[in-house]
C-alpha positions as MATLAB code, in Angstrom:
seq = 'XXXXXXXXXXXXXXXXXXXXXXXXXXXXXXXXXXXXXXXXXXXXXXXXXXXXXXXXXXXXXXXXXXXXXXXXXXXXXXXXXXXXXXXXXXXXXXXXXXXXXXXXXXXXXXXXXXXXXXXXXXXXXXXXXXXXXXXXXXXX';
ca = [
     151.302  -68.018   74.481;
     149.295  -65.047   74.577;
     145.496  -65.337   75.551;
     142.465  -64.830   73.015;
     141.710  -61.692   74.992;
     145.305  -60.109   75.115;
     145.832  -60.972   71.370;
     141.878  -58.881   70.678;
     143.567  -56.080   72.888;
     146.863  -56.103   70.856;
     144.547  -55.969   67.389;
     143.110  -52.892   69.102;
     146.268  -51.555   69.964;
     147.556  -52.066   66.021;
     144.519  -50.276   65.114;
     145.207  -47.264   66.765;
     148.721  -47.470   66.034;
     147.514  -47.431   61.821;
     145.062  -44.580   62.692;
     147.692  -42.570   63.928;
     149.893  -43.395   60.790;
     147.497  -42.319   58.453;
     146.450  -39.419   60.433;
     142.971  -40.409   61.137;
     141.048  -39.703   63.512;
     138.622  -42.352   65.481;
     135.849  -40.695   64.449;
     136.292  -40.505   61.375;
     137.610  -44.070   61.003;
     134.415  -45.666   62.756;
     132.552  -43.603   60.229;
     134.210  -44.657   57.319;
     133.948  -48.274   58.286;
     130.463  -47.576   59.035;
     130.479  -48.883   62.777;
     129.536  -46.879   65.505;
     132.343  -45.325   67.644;
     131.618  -47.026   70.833;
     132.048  -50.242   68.428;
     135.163  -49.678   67.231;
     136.327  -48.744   71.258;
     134.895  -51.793   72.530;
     136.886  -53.763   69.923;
     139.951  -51.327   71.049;
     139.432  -52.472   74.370;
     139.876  -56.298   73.359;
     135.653  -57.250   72.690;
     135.598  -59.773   69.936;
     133.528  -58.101   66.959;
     131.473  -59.771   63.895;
     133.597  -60.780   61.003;
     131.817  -58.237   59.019;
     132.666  -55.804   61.196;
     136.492  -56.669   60.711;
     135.755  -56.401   57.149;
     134.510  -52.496   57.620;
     137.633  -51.873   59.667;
     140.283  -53.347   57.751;
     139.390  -51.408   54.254;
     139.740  -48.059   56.190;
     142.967  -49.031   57.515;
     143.975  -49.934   54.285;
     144.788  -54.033   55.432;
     144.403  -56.924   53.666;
     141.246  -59.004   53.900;
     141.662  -61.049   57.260;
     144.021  -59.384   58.672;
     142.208  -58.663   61.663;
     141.707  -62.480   62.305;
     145.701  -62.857   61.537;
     146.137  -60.677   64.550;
     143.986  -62.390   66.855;
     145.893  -65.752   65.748;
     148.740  -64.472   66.748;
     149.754  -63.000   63.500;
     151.042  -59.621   61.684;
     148.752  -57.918   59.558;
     149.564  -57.331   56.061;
     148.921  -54.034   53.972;
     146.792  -53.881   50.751;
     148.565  -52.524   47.877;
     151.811  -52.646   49.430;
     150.765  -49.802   51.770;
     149.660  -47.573   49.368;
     146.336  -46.793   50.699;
     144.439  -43.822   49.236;
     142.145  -42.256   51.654;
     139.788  -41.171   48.593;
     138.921  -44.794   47.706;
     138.626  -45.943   51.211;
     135.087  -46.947   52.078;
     133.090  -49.089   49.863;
     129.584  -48.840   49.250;
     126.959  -51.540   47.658;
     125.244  -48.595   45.550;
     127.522  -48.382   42.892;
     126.093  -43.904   42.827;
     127.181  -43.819   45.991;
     131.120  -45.456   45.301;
     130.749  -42.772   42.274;
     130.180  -40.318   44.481;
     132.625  -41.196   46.901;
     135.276  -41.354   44.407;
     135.253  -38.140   42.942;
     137.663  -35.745   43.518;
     135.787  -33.289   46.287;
     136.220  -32.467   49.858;
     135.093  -35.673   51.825;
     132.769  -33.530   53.976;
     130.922  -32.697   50.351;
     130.755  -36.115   49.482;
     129.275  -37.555   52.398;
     126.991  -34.656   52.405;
     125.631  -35.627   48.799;
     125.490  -39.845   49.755;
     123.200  -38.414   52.832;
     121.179  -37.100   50.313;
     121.253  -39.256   47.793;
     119.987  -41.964   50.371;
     117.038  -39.817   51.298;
     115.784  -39.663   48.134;
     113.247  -42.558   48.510;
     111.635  -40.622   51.444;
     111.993  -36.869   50.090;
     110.080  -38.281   46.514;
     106.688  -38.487   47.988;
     107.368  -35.144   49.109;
     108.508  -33.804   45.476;
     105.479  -35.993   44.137;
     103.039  -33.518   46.548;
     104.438  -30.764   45.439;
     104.416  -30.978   41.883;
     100.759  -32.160   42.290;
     100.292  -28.579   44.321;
     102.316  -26.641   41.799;
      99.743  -28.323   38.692;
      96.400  -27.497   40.815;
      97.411  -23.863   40.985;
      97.905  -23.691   37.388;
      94.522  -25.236   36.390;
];
């Protein structure tokens, strides 16, 4: 039977193997799942990650919920929808803007682009505040 650690380095190797189905590239994956790049090498390489960090992984790929621990048991991993992953719903986000955002139908760069900004807001508002503050002075 096949180690812990050789069964980790096959999950990494059927990781790759889905990126390269669905054209992805690892980049773009670890930033999807929201995990850093080096994270998503190290658990290429065969490092046992969080479960959480499964989690991240196996909605990008488009795999069912565990399948990452299926594939450390031993195990196949099993597609969600029957395969039928679409890239546009991919990631999912607690702030149900941001899933809005991330759901319309726009070039991903835009989207991510607007989420960025949509998640500075809390820090840009103070700035706004000042300015609008500035902008009334001058008037009086």
């Amino acid at each position: 039977m096949d180690s812990d650690t050789e069964r980790r380095s096959r999950l990494g190797q059927l990781i790759e193997d889905r990126l390269n189905h669905l054209g992805m590239e690892y980049a773009q994956a670890a930033r999807l799942a929201d995990v850093s790049v080096e994270t998503l090498a190290k658990i290429r390489r065969g490092v046992r990650a969080r479960p959480k960090t499964y989690r991240r992984i196996e909605r990008v790929l488009g795999w069912s919920v565990g399948a990452c621990d299926v594939v450390i048991a031993g195990g196949t991993p099993q597609l969600q929808d029957d395969g039928q992953t679409q890239r546009r719903s991919l990631p999912i986000f607690d702030d149900p803007i941001e899933q809005a955002v991330w759901d319309i139908d726009a070039p991903e760069d835009v989207r991510l682009y607007f989420i960025g900004a949509y998640r500075l807001r809390d820090q840009l508002q103070p700035l706004v505040d000042a300015w609008r503050r500035q902008q009334n002075e001058e008037i009086a």
